[in-house]
Each structure stands twice: as C-alpha cells, then as structure tokens.
Short mmCIF file of C-alpha atoms and ligand atoms in Angstrom, two decimals:
data_model
loop_
_atom_site.label_atom_id
_atom_site.label_comp_id
_atom_site.label_asym_id
_atom_site.label_seq_id
_atom_site.Cartn_x
_atom_site.Cartn_y
_atom_site.Cartn_z
CA MET A 1 76.79 -21.12 25.26
CA THR A 2 77.68 -18.75 23.13
CA THR A 3 81.99 -19.17 22.54
CA PRO A 4 84.86 -16.38 22.13
CA ALA A 5 86.52 -17.07 19.28
CA ALA A 6 89.51 -19.24 19.64
CA VAL A 7 92.59 -17.57 19.30
CA THR A 8 95.83 -19.10 18.68
CA PHE A 9 99.58 -17.69 18.54
CA ALA A 10 102.11 -18.76 16.11
CA PRO A 11 105.44 -18.00 15.19
CA PHE A 12 105.15 -15.69 12.00
CA GLU A 13 106.17 -17.62 8.35
CA PRO A 14 106.11 -15.27 5.43
CA ASP A 15 105.17 -19.03 3.25
CA ALA A 16 101.75 -19.51 5.51
CA LEU A 17 100.76 -16.05 4.65
CA ALA A 18 100.27 -16.96 0.94
CA SER A 19 97.89 -19.98 1.87
CA ALA A 20 95.73 -18.36 4.63
CA THR A 21 92.31 -18.10 4.19
CA GLY A 22 89.78 -15.81 5.11
CA VAL A 23 90.83 -12.27 6.40
CA VAL A 24 94.35 -11.01 6.89
CA ALA A 25 94.90 -7.99 8.50
CA ALA A 26 98.07 -6.29 9.23
CA PHE A 27 98.47 -2.91 11.31
CA VAL A 28 100.15 -0.12 9.86
CA PRO A 29 101.50 3.54 11.79
CA GLU A 30 100.66 6.06 10.67
CA ASP A 31 103.74 7.20 9.19
CA SER A 32 102.99 4.33 7.34
CA LYS A 33 106.31 2.38 7.33
CA LEU A 34 105.15 -1.21 7.34
CA ASP A 35 106.82 -4.05 9.20
CA GLN A 36 108.88 -6.98 8.18
CA GLY A 37 105.22 -9.33 7.80
CA ALA A 38 103.50 -6.34 6.08
CA ARG A 39 106.45 -5.87 3.74
CA ARG A 40 105.85 -9.46 2.89
CA LEU A 41 102.66 -9.19 2.46
CA ASN A 42 102.84 -6.04 0.21
CA ARG A 43 105.34 -8.05 -1.93
CA LEU A 44 103.08 -11.04 -2.02
CA THR A 45 100.08 -8.47 -3.07
CA LYS A 46 101.85 -7.12 -5.56
CA GLY A 47 102.22 -3.94 -3.59
CA ALA A 48 98.85 -3.23 -2.81
CA VAL A 49 99.15 -2.99 0.58
CA ALA A 50 101.47 0.50 -0.13
CA ARG A 51 99.45 1.56 -2.78
CA ALA A 52 96.09 1.43 0.04
CA THR A 53 98.45 3.24 2.90
CA GLU A 54 99.95 5.99 0.42
CA SER A 55 95.94 6.74 -0.50
CA GLU A 56 93.73 9.70 0.67
CA ALA A 57 91.41 6.99 2.15
CA TRP A 58 94.26 6.11 4.52
CA GLY A 59 94.60 9.10 5.50
CA LYS A 60 91.76 9.56 6.81
CA LEU A 61 91.87 7.07 9.40
CA LYS A 62 91.43 7.53 12.89
CA PRO A 63 93.63 5.18 15.61
CA GLY A 64 92.12 1.71 15.34
CA GLU A 65 90.17 2.18 12.12
CA THR A 66 90.62 -0.28 9.17
CA LEU A 67 90.82 -0.20 5.38
CA THR A 68 90.25 -3.14 3.50
CA LEU A 69 91.29 -4.85 0.54
CA GLY A 70 88.90 -7.27 -1.46
CA TYR A 71 90.13 -10.32 -3.44
CA PRO A 72 93.73 -8.85 -3.51
CA ALA A 73 95.84 -10.92 -6.31
CA GLY A 74 98.69 -12.74 -5.16
CA ILE A 75 97.19 -14.84 -1.85
CA GLU A 76 94.64 -16.64 -0.65
CA ALA A 77 92.79 -14.83 1.59
CA SER A 78 89.79 -13.05 0.76
CA ALA A 79 90.97 -9.82 2.04
CA VAL A 80 93.68 -8.30 3.55
CA VAL A 81 92.58 -5.39 6.31
CA LEU A 82 94.80 -2.97 7.12
CA VAL A 83 94.80 -1.46 11.31
CA ARG A 84 95.92 1.84 11.29
CA LEU A 85 97.87 1.59 14.43
CA GLU A 86 101.29 2.91 16.16
CA ARG A 87 103.35 0.39 17.52
CA LYS A 88 102.60 1.49 21.27
CA SER A 89 99.06 2.15 21.33
CA ASP A 90 96.86 2.59 24.91
CA PHE A 91 94.52 -0.28 25.77
CA GLU A 92 90.98 1.42 24.66
CA THR A 93 92.57 1.87 21.04
CA ALA A 94 93.85 -1.61 20.71
CA MET A 95 90.86 -3.06 22.02
CA ALA A 96 88.68 -0.78 19.48
CA ALA A 97 91.49 -2.40 16.57
CA GLY A 98 90.53 -5.73 17.55
CA ALA A 99 86.79 -4.64 17.35
CA ALA A 100 87.03 -3.08 14.06
CA LEU A 101 88.89 -6.48 13.05
CA ALA A 102 86.10 -8.22 13.82
CA ALA A 103 83.42 -6.56 11.93
CA ALA A 104 85.90 -6.48 9.10
CA ARG A 105 85.79 -9.87 9.43
CA GLY A 106 82.05 -11.10 9.70
CA ASP A 107 82.54 -15.04 9.51
CA ARG A 108 85.67 -15.56 8.01
CA PRO A 109 88.49 -16.94 10.20
CA LEU A 110 90.94 -14.43 10.76
CA THR A 111 95.27 -14.51 10.71
CA LEU A 112 96.93 -11.19 12.44
CA ILE A 113 100.37 -10.35 11.66
CA ALA A 114 101.69 -9.02 14.94
CA GLY A 115 104.57 -9.25 14.86
CA SER A 116 106.37 -8.01 17.85
CA HIS A 117 103.50 -5.58 18.48
CA GLY A 118 103.14 -4.89 22.38
CA ALA A 119 98.94 -4.75 22.45
CA ALA A 120 98.55 -7.87 20.49
CA LEU A 121 96.84 -9.56 23.64
CA ASP A 122 94.39 -6.21 23.54
CA ILE A 123 93.58 -6.91 20.13
CA ALA A 124 92.46 -10.30 20.41
CA LEU A 125 90.46 -9.55 23.34
CA GLY A 126 88.95 -6.64 21.08
CA ALA A 127 88.10 -8.80 18.33
CA ALA A 128 87.14 -11.62 20.38
CA LEU A 129 84.43 -9.57 22.48
CA ARG A 130 83.00 -7.80 19.71
CA GLY A 131 82.82 -11.09 18.21
CA TYR A 132 79.35 -11.85 19.52
CA ASP A 133 76.24 -12.56 18.07
CA PHE A 134 73.08 -14.05 19.59
CA THR A 135 71.25 -15.95 17.02
CA ASP A 136 69.84 -18.82 19.73
CA HIS A 137 66.07 -18.11 18.59
CA LYS A 138 66.71 -17.28 15.07
CA THR A 139 65.67 -20.07 12.47
CA GLY A 140 67.30 -20.75 9.20
CA ASP A 141 70.86 -19.84 10.03
CA GLU A 142 72.91 -22.84 11.08
CA ALA A 143 74.71 -22.61 14.42
CA LYS A 144 77.60 -21.22 13.53
CA PRO A 145 81.43 -23.02 15.10
CA ALA A 146 83.46 -20.72 17.06
CA ALA A 147 85.44 -18.44 14.81
CA LYS A 148 89.14 -18.55 14.56
CA ILE A 149 91.96 -16.31 15.13
CA THR A 150 95.14 -16.85 14.50
CA VAL A 151 97.95 -14.37 15.65
CA LEU A 152 101.20 -14.10 13.56
CA CYS A 153 103.56 -13.14 16.50
CA ALA A 154 107.65 -12.89 17.85
CA ARG A 155 106.48 -14.63 20.77
CA PRO A 156 104.39 -17.45 20.37
CA ASP A 157 105.04 -19.52 23.54
CA GLU A 158 104.53 -15.81 25.99
CA LEU A 159 100.95 -14.96 24.32
CA THR A 160 99.71 -18.61 24.47
CA ALA A 161 100.83 -18.41 28.18
CA ALA A 162 99.12 -14.64 28.91
CA TRP A 163 96.06 -15.76 26.65
CA PRO A 164 93.90 -17.75 28.83
CA ASP A 165 93.51 -14.95 31.75
CA ARG A 166 91.89 -12.76 28.32
CA ALA A 167 89.82 -15.57 27.23
CA ALA A 168 88.59 -16.22 30.61
CA GLN A 169 87.32 -12.75 30.90
CA ALA A 170 85.42 -13.21 27.12
CA GLU A 171 83.76 -15.99 28.39
CA GLY A 172 82.95 -14.67 31.15
CA VAL A 173 81.53 -11.57 29.11
CA PHE A 174 79.47 -13.91 27.03
CA LEU A 175 77.92 -16.12 29.56
CA THR A 176 76.49 -12.81 30.63
CA ARG A 177 75.30 -11.62 27.64
CA ASP A 178 73.94 -15.05 26.92
CA LEU A 179 71.82 -14.48 29.79
CA VAL A 180 70.78 -11.47 29.79
CA ASN A 181 69.48 -11.44 25.93
CA GLU A 182 67.58 -14.36 26.97
CA PRO A 183 64.03 -13.95 26.69
CA ALA A 184 62.08 -14.42 30.08
CA ASN A 185 60.08 -17.55 29.36
CA VAL A 186 62.94 -19.25 28.51
CA LEU A 187 65.13 -17.90 31.14
CA THR A 188 63.04 -18.73 34.04
CA THR A 189 64.13 -18.72 38.11
CA THR A 190 64.32 -22.77 37.12
CA GLU A 191 66.17 -22.47 33.77
CA PHE A 192 68.59 -19.38 35.61
CA ALA A 193 69.50 -21.79 38.27
CA MET A 194 70.44 -25.03 36.29
CA ARG A 195 72.58 -22.68 33.97
CA LEU A 196 74.35 -21.51 37.05
CA GLU A 197 75.15 -25.13 38.18
CA ALA A 198 76.78 -25.82 35.28
CA LEU A 199 79.56 -23.44 36.45
CA ARG A 200 80.44 -26.66 38.83
CA ASP A 201 82.33 -27.96 35.80
CA LEU A 202 84.76 -24.79 36.40
CA GLY A 203 85.14 -26.28 40.27
CA VAL A 204 82.63 -23.54 41.56
CA GLU A 205 80.55 -24.42 44.19
CA VAL A 206 76.90 -24.41 44.08
CA GLU A 207 73.98 -24.57 46.16
CA VAL A 208 70.55 -23.71 44.99
CA LEU A 209 67.98 -22.60 47.64
CA GLU A 210 64.12 -23.06 46.72
CA GLU A 211 61.61 -21.54 48.92
CA ASP A 212 61.00 -23.76 51.42
CA ALA A 213 64.35 -23.14 52.69
CA LEU A 214 63.89 -19.16 52.23
CA ALA A 215 61.04 -18.75 54.41
CA GLU A 216 62.78 -20.99 57.15
CA LEU A 217 65.53 -17.91 56.84
CA GLY A 218 63.28 -15.11 57.01
CA MET A 219 63.29 -13.81 53.33
CA ARG A 220 60.38 -12.46 53.36
CA CYS A 221 60.82 -9.12 51.36
CA LEU A 222 62.45 -11.70 48.42
CA LEU A 223 59.51 -14.00 48.98
CA ALA A 224 57.27 -10.68 48.46
CA VAL A 225 58.35 -9.94 45.50
CA GLY A 226 58.00 -13.58 43.73
CA GLN A 227 54.88 -15.00 45.26
CA GLY A 228 52.63 -13.47 42.15
CA SER A 229 54.45 -15.75 39.68
CA ARG A 230 53.94 -19.40 38.69
CA SER A 231 57.99 -19.62 38.83
CA PRO A 232 59.69 -20.25 42.40
CA SER A 233 62.06 -18.00 43.77
CA LYS A 234 65.36 -18.98 44.70
CA VAL A 235 69.08 -17.73 46.11
CA VAL A 236 71.96 -19.56 44.24
CA VAL A 237 74.97 -19.25 45.94
CA MET A 238 78.42 -19.58 44.11
CA ARG A 239 81.60 -20.33 46.19
CA TRP A 240 85.18 -20.29 44.51
CA THR A 241 87.71 -21.24 47.22
CA GLY A 242 91.00 -20.82 45.44
CA GLY A 243 92.00 -18.08 48.39
CA GLY A 244 92.89 -20.32 51.41
CA ASP A 245 91.02 -19.07 54.70
CA GLU A 246 90.47 -16.07 53.71
CA ALA A 247 87.16 -13.91 53.99
CA PRO A 248 85.71 -13.64 50.98
CA LEU A 249 84.76 -10.80 48.44
CA ALA A 250 80.94 -11.07 48.21
CA LEU A 251 79.25 -10.35 44.99
CA ILE A 252 75.51 -9.95 44.94
CA GLY A 253 73.18 -9.40 42.13
CA LYS A 254 70.18 -8.52 41.36
CA GLY A 255 67.95 -11.64 39.11
CA VAL A 256 64.67 -10.69 38.59
CA VAL A 257 63.76 -12.48 35.43
CA PHE A 258 61.26 -10.31 34.48
CA ASP A 259 59.85 -6.95 36.12
CA THR A 260 56.23 -6.48 35.08
CA GLY A 261 56.42 -3.79 37.88
CA GLY A 262 53.35 -6.04 39.68
CA ILE A 263 50.53 -4.70 40.93
CA SER A 264 52.07 -1.43 40.22
CA LEU A 265 52.01 -2.20 36.39
CA LYS A 266 54.52 -0.78 34.17
CA PRO A 267 53.60 0.93 31.13
CA ALA A 268 53.06 -1.25 28.23
CA ALA A 269 55.68 0.36 25.78
CA GLY A 270 58.98 -1.04 26.37
CA MET A 271 58.09 -3.41 29.21
CA GLU A 272 59.75 -6.15 27.40
CA ASP A 273 63.25 -4.22 27.85
CA MET A 274 62.56 -5.70 31.33
CA THR A 275 63.74 -9.28 30.19
CA MET A 276 67.26 -7.82 30.97
CA ASP A 277 66.07 -7.11 34.90
CA MET A 278 68.48 -9.81 35.62
CA GLY A 279 71.46 -7.90 34.52
CA GLY A 280 73.09 -8.07 38.23
CA ALA A 281 72.69 -12.00 38.62
CA GLY A 282 74.13 -12.10 34.88
CA THR A 283 77.17 -9.59 35.76
CA VAL A 284 77.42 -12.05 39.23
CA ALA A 285 77.58 -15.29 37.25
CA GLY A 286 79.90 -14.27 34.43
CA ALA A 287 82.36 -12.70 36.90
CA MET A 288 82.04 -15.96 39.00
CA HIS A 289 83.12 -17.77 35.73
CA ALA A 290 86.19 -15.66 34.99
CA ILE A 291 87.42 -16.05 37.77
CA ALA A 292 86.97 -19.89 38.16
CA ARG A 293 88.31 -20.27 34.69
CA ARG A 294 91.29 -18.74 35.06
CA LYS A 295 91.71 -20.14 38.82
CA ALA A 296 91.98 -17.18 40.94
CA LYS A 297 94.19 -17.34 44.07
CA ALA A 298 90.98 -15.74 45.92
CA ASN A 299 87.96 -16.53 47.75
CA VAL A 300 85.07 -15.12 45.78
CA VAL A 301 81.15 -16.27 46.56
CA GLY A 302 78.62 -15.12 43.98
CA LEU A 303 74.78 -14.87 45.19
CA VAL A 304 71.83 -13.72 43.29
CA GLY A 305 68.28 -13.94 44.04
CA LEU A 306 66.11 -15.05 40.96
CA VAL A 307 62.66 -14.17 41.44
CA GLU A 308 59.76 -12.83 38.75
CA ASN A 309 57.77 -10.08 39.34
CA MET A 310 54.28 -10.74 38.57
CA PRO A 311 50.86 -9.33 39.18
CA ASP A 312 48.15 -12.07 40.23
CA GLY A 313 45.83 -12.91 42.44
CA ASN A 314 48.56 -14.08 45.15
CA ALA A 315 50.86 -11.21 44.23
CA THR A 316 51.73 -8.31 46.91
CA ARG A 317 49.59 -5.19 46.72
CA PRO A 318 50.67 -1.51 47.35
CA GLY A 319 50.93 -0.78 51.40
CA ASP A 320 51.70 -4.43 52.38
CA VAL A 321 54.28 -4.36 54.92
CA VAL A 322 56.97 -7.74 55.00
CA ALA A 323 59.68 -8.54 57.20
CA SER A 324 63.19 -8.42 56.09
CA MET A 325 65.52 -11.89 57.38
CA LYS A 326 67.36 -8.60 58.78
CA GLY A 327 64.05 -8.04 60.99
CA ASP A 328 63.38 -4.46 59.95
CA THR A 329 59.91 -4.07 58.61
CA VAL A 330 58.97 -2.43 55.07
CA GLU A 331 56.35 -0.41 53.60
CA ILE A 332 55.65 -1.88 50.06
CA ILE A 333 54.53 1.29 48.63
CA ASN A 334 55.52 0.53 45.37
CA THR A 335 55.80 -3.44 44.05
CA ASP A 336 57.70 -2.07 40.78
CA ALA A 337 60.34 -0.90 43.48
CA GLU A 338 60.97 -4.56 43.46
CA GLY A 339 64.99 -4.52 43.20
CA ARG A 340 65.70 -3.16 46.52
CA LEU A 341 63.60 -5.86 48.50
CA VAL A 342 65.09 -9.08 46.86
CA LEU A 343 68.57 -7.36 47.56
CA CYS A 344 67.91 -6.53 50.96
CA ASP A 345 67.60 -10.35 51.86
CA VAL A 346 70.64 -11.47 49.58
CA MET A 347 72.99 -9.33 51.15
CA TRP A 348 71.49 -9.74 54.98
CA TYR A 349 72.32 -13.53 54.59
CA ALA A 350 75.53 -12.96 52.35
CA GLN A 351 76.97 -11.23 55.52
CA ASP A 352 74.98 -13.57 57.96
CA ARG A 353 76.92 -16.57 57.06
CA PHE A 354 79.82 -15.35 55.15
CA GLN A 355 81.44 -12.58 56.94
CA PRO A 356 82.36 -11.19 53.63
CA LYS A 357 85.96 -9.04 53.63
CA ALA A 358 83.40 -6.45 51.77
CA MET A 359 80.57 -6.97 49.32
CA ILE A 360 79.65 -5.72 45.97
CA ASP A 361 75.49 -5.84 45.07
CA LEU A 362 74.98 -5.24 41.61
CA ALA A 363 71.58 -4.25 39.86
CA THR A 364 69.25 -3.22 37.19
CA LEU A 365 68.22 -0.81 39.90
CA THR A 366 66.31 2.50 39.04
CA GLY A 367 65.51 4.12 35.45
CA ALA A 368 67.33 7.33 37.34
CA ILE A 369 70.22 5.94 37.08
CA ILE A 370 69.67 6.18 33.14
CA ILE A 371 68.37 9.52 33.71
CA GLY A 372 71.56 10.62 35.45
CA LEU A 373 74.26 8.73 33.64
CA GLY A 374 72.98 7.52 30.47
CA ASN A 375 74.11 4.32 28.87
CA ASP A 376 77.99 5.17 29.07
CA ASN A 377 78.48 4.70 33.17
CA ALA A 378 76.76 2.91 36.05
CA GLY A 379 76.32 4.28 39.62
CA VAL A 380 78.58 3.65 42.05
CA PHE A 381 77.49 3.92 45.54
CA SER A 382 79.75 3.38 48.61
CA ASN A 383 80.35 3.59 52.06
CA ASP A 384 84.24 3.09 51.89
CA ASP A 385 86.47 5.31 49.82
CA ALA A 386 89.16 2.39 49.81
CA LEU A 387 87.00 -0.24 48.16
CA ALA A 388 85.30 2.50 45.94
CA ASP A 389 88.54 4.03 44.72
CA ALA A 390 89.86 0.10 44.11
CA PHE A 391 86.82 -0.51 42.07
CA LEU A 392 86.87 2.90 39.90
CA SER A 393 90.74 2.38 39.24
CA ALA A 394 89.60 -1.64 37.64
CA ALA A 395 86.89 -0.15 36.13
CA LYS A 396 88.89 2.71 34.15
CA ALA A 397 91.48 0.02 33.25
CA GLU A 398 89.37 -1.97 31.46
CA ASN A 399 87.43 0.61 30.06
CA GLU A 400 84.07 0.41 31.75
CA GLY A 401 82.46 3.46 32.40
CA ALA A 402 81.37 4.09 36.27
CA TRP A 403 80.65 7.23 38.28
CA ARG A 404 80.82 7.69 42.10
CA MET A 405 77.11 8.94 42.67
CA PRO A 406 76.86 10.44 46.58
CA LEU A 407 75.17 8.74 50.04
CA GLY A 408 73.82 10.53 53.23
CA LYS A 409 71.74 10.82 56.03
CA SER A 410 69.26 13.27 54.49
CA TYR A 411 68.32 11.17 51.42
CA ASP A 412 67.86 8.51 54.13
CA LYS A 413 65.41 10.21 55.65
CA LEU A 414 62.99 9.83 52.50
CA LEU A 415 62.52 6.08 53.26
CA LYS A 416 60.62 7.13 56.84
CA SER A 417 57.25 5.13 56.87
CA ARG A 418 53.85 6.05 58.80
CA VAL A 419 53.53 2.31 59.11
CA ALA A 420 56.13 0.31 59.50
CA ASP A 421 60.21 0.90 59.67
CA MET A 422 60.75 1.98 56.25
CA LYS A 423 59.19 2.17 52.79
CA ASN A 424 60.53 0.92 49.92
CA VAL A 425 60.47 4.19 47.66
CA GLY A 426 62.22 7.56 48.55
CA GLY A 427 59.82 9.77 45.77
CA ARG A 428 60.53 10.76 42.50
CA PRO A 429 63.96 12.85 43.56
CA ALA A 430 67.13 11.01 44.19
CA GLY A 431 65.61 7.95 43.31
CA SER A 432 69.01 6.04 42.66
CA ILE A 433 70.53 7.39 45.45
CA THR A 434 67.54 7.05 47.81
CA ALA A 435 67.19 3.10 46.48
CA ALA A 436 70.79 2.93 47.52
CA GLN A 437 70.09 4.35 50.92
CA PHE A 438 67.28 1.40 51.25
CA LEU A 439 70.13 -1.28 50.71
CA GLN A 440 72.71 0.51 53.14
CA ARG A 441 70.20 -0.38 55.89
CA PHE A 442 71.20 -3.47 55.38
CA VAL A 443 75.11 -3.41 55.21
CA LYS A 444 76.00 -3.72 58.35
CA ASP A 445 78.57 -2.16 60.38
CA GLY A 446 82.20 -2.30 59.17
CA THR A 447 81.52 -4.53 56.21
CA PRO A 448 82.97 -2.49 53.39
CA TRP A 449 80.41 -2.02 50.98
CA ILE A 450 79.47 -1.01 46.82
CA HIS A 451 76.17 -0.67 44.99
CA LEU A 452 76.38 -0.49 41.11
CA ASP A 453 73.02 0.71 39.34
CA ILE A 454 73.63 -0.54 36.36
CA ALA A 455 70.70 0.08 34.80
CA GLY A 456 71.92 2.13 32.10
CA VAL A 457 74.64 -0.22 31.42
CA ALA A 458 73.86 -4.16 31.05
CA SER A 459 71.77 -3.39 27.71
CA ILE A 460 71.62 -0.72 24.90
CA GLU A 461 69.85 -0.55 21.87
CA LYS A 462 72.93 0.38 20.14
CA GLY A 463 76.32 -1.78 20.05
CA THR A 464 79.06 0.17 21.60
CA GLN A 465 82.72 -0.39 20.60
CA LEU A 466 83.00 -3.97 22.10
CA SER A 467 79.77 -5.14 21.92
CA PRO A 468 76.43 -5.63 19.57
CA ALA A 469 72.99 -4.17 20.56
CA GLY A 470 71.69 -5.60 23.27
CA ALA A 471 73.63 -6.96 26.44
CA THR A 472 77.29 -5.67 27.11
CA GLY A 473 78.38 -7.61 29.48
CA TRP A 474 79.51 -4.97 31.49
CA GLY A 475 81.49 -4.90 34.62
CA VAL A 476 82.41 -8.63 34.29
CA ARG A 477 86.32 -7.33 33.20
CA ALA A 478 86.15 -4.79 36.01
CA LEU A 479 85.22 -7.15 38.99
CA ASP A 480 87.89 -9.71 37.35
CA ARG A 481 90.55 -7.67 37.51
CA LEU A 482 89.10 -5.79 40.86
CA VAL A 483 89.83 -9.73 42.24
CA ARG A 484 93.22 -10.05 40.69
CA ASP A 485 94.39 -6.67 41.86
CA ALA A 486 92.70 -6.42 45.21
CA TYR A 487 92.03 -10.16 46.59
CA GLU A 488 94.35 -12.38 45.49
CA ASN A 489 96.76 -13.95 47.85
CA GLY A 490 99.58 -15.47 45.57
N1 BES B 1 64.09 -2.82 37.20
C1 BES B 1 63.14 -1.21 37.19
C2 BES B 1 64.61 -0.43 36.98
C3 BES B 1 65.19 -0.31 35.24
C4 BES B 1 64.47 0.39 34.54
C5 BES B 1 66.19 -1.18 34.88
C6 BES B 1 64.81 1.13 33.00
C7 BES B 1 66.40 -0.97 33.53
C8 BES B 1 65.59 0.21 32.92
C9 BES B 1 63.13 -1.43 38.90
O1 BES B 1 62.39 -2.71 39.01
C10 BES B 1 61.56 -0.02 39.24
O2 BES B 1 61.08 -0.69 38.30
N2 BES B 1 62.13 1.23 39.01
C11 BES B 1 61.31 2.07 39.44
C12 BES B 1 61.84 2.42 41.19
C13 BES B 1 60.50 3.50 40.75
C14 BES B 1 59.44 2.47 41.09
C15 BES B 1 60.86 3.73 42.94
C16 BES B 1 61.91 2.98 38.67
O3 BES B 1 62.91 3.22 38.29
O4 BES B 1 60.96 3.33 38.07
MN1 MN B 2 60.45 -2.61 39.49
ZN1 ZN B 3 63.31 -4.31 38.55
#
C-alpha cells in the first residue's frame, strides 16, 4: 500500500531551522508581515525572505500559492518555499496550500513553520493527500520511503493528538487510490478479496462469500455478471462494530474489476479505463479503513460485490432473464448495464441480514453521469431528504463535489419489460436516473438510502488540487465525516 507522509509536530526551535534538510516552508499573509518563524528564517537567509515577499512575483500570488527560493545562503535546506496564506484561512485554501507544498517539495523532506497558524492540520492533510504517486509497476525507480513532514508549531501536543483522525483519512484515500489504479490482471476478484482481508489488522471483521454461497443465497443477478469470467465472483462483508448494539450504516460498493461490457461489448477506444470500474468497492474499502483506523464509535458494515464482466461462451446473453435474490426477475437487455445487477443483490442481502439504519451504495454506474456532471460532482440519488442533506453537507465540508439528482415514478416506468418484472436498461434519456430507479426497486420501504454515481469522480484524466491523474479516492473523506457527524454515539 502506498503510505501517506509521516507527519510529526514539534516545538519551534530557531536553531533547528538552520540545520533542517530538504525544504523549509513559511506562511506569509497578504500584508507580507512576517511572523516570528518567518522573521527568523529571513535573518538566517540574510534577508532573502523579505526580498522575495517584496517582489513583483509575490504580489501576483493567489492565496495558497507558493514562491520557491532555491539554495538560499545561511541554511542547510535546499529550498525555502513561501506560501501566501492568511492566518485565518478556510479549509479549501489551507488544503490548497498543503497541496502546493507537496508539489514544491517533490521527494524532499518538508519542514513547515506553522507557529500558531489555525489551519496547520488542514495544510498538513493537503500536503499528505497530494503527495501520492502510483509507482508499483514502474521498474528502475526504487520504492521511495514515505515522505517526512515536520510541523514546527506553538502547541505540538494538541496537534499531535488531533492528527491521527486526519492520518486515518489520508490512509483510507491512499488505499482507495491504490485499488482503483491497480490494473485488472493484478487486481482480480481473488486479489481484491485478499487485500480486503488485510483490514482485519485494524479490527475489521472480514468475511468472503464464494460463488456456492452466493448461489445458495439466490444472488443470480450478481452471478450472471461474473459467469463469463475466469475470476470467481465474490461478496466481501466488512464489519466495524464500534457502536454497541445500534443498527449499522451499510456501505455497498460496485466492484467490477474489469468491465468489457460482456456480450454487449464496449468499443476498444478507452476500454482500458474500465479497470476503475471497481471504484465503488474501492471507496467502501478506503472508508472502512479510515473508520476503523480512527476507532469510530459507530457500527458500519461495508459490502462489496466483486465480479468481472467478460464475454465468453458461458457469458450472459442479451435477452436472458434472471431472478434476483429479492425474487424479482430481470430481463438483461444490455450486458454492459451490469453494475446495477451486482448492486441489487448485494443491497438486498445487506438489508436482509443487517437491517441497516441507512444504506449508501457507491458505483461507477453510468457514463451518463459524466455527461451530466463532468468530473467535479458525483450524482446523489436518495429516497430520504434528511440523509441526503447530511451526506451533502459532509461532502461539502470535505470539499468533495456532490450534486443531488431526481428520482420519480415516470422514470421508473422506463424499466418495464415485456417478459420479466423489469429490464436492466431504460434507454438513453436520463440514463443515470433510470439506473438509480432500478436500484431503488431493491430498497426496502423505510430504509433511508443514497445511491452515489461516482463514474465521473473516481478516476480522472487530469490531476486535481489534491490528487494526481488517475484514482482520486473521492468519497472516503465525506463518508468518514458523515459517520463522525451522524452515526457516532459517544
Ligand atoms: N462501468 C460503466 C459506466 C462507466 C462509464 C463508468 C464510463 C466510468 C466511465 C457501466 O457499467 C456501463 O457500462 N454503463 C452503461 C449503461 C448503459 C448500457 C445503459 C453506460 O453508461 O453506457
Ligand atoms: Mn458496463
Ligand atoms: Zn460497469
């Protein structure tokens, strides 16, 4: 697993500054007034800091942007990075500053002169999140040790105590990114299940249901998706029980390790991107990691359906009719609309077995959501306004884009089948909504539910502020925050 930077907090010692190696960073507000630490750095570098902040280039910086001074005299460090940042800055700007520092640092250790800056933890989290690189399959580069970030601050004990919750989030995000970036020949259903079993080390109970058990349970929709693959279909159940006897929050993930479309084969161009079609399951894994790592006082159960959608002599055909675990039958018009077939059985099983307080499913479900919302927002579908609002505010607080989408009877009608209880596609109009309607048919009355269509946000071509190109880990922080804000009971 890619490990986030090791962040430590230490008291500000002027003498330690001169001998710090790597990059030393200081924050300077718009009025260019240097705080105690920056003044010290200025003195050591014989006025280089002040010269820089009086320069024209400095005047052009936006909040959160940086200016780098290379090989300054007077100190050991190979660079000084000055960050334009007010003493009171919002979460987004502080995270942006951290991300800019991660870029400026490269592979070098980073010493942050944070003093009593109010956003020191957010800055450190931004730096940790942006410091991700997926290099497992690059030969030649030696595996780099985890980066070191030292935060020199006024109250190191306080920040040291508060950091582990943030570190848990960063680890969860990195786990999700690693899983989503992994190619499908490496991350088979079997390998995926093994990596989830590693969550046992954090106290998560992990159970792997194999094909015979799934057949016994009647999960024929899920099995129909995987039957053309050499990789066996699996459902993995991850239970974190930090909340006593309360009914759990259930997180359900689509884990299609590769989606060729099946017999309704996808076109060749861009098919390689379908290695990320397990993004929902990857996000559930990352969220479970974060929740367990910080020992959340809540009950959360994560269930993922792991399958591979391949064309083969044994693959499901368009027109096949299969029964779901619920009992409703589905006419599979298009084998490429496979995610909903996986989810419907896992969702039913989750409700049947755990009677969850609420259920949230995550899936790279439709290309249509990318047309609608692009790469900045996941689609949020819900039967419960209070739950939807709680999730939307958690996502907003973590600065993860999420946008509510509608559900409704007239969309549901589009799923009518001539031969079965429903068909698995509703045609091109409102493609993301009809997919959500399909799922809603498997939500029991009285279960508050959210469906998150993350096809546009799970993996992206261009890097964002907090993540390089590829897997983003979107949703791990929002779910972790939702659990903290709405489900913890202590
Ligand atoms: N995994 C895809 C959705 C997807 C597309 C994810 C692009 C990420 C990027 C899903 O299984 C799929 O193929 N959906 C079809 C549904 C259609 C056949 C009704 C789609 O969106 O085209
Ligand atoms: Mn598909
Ligand atoms: Zn898919």
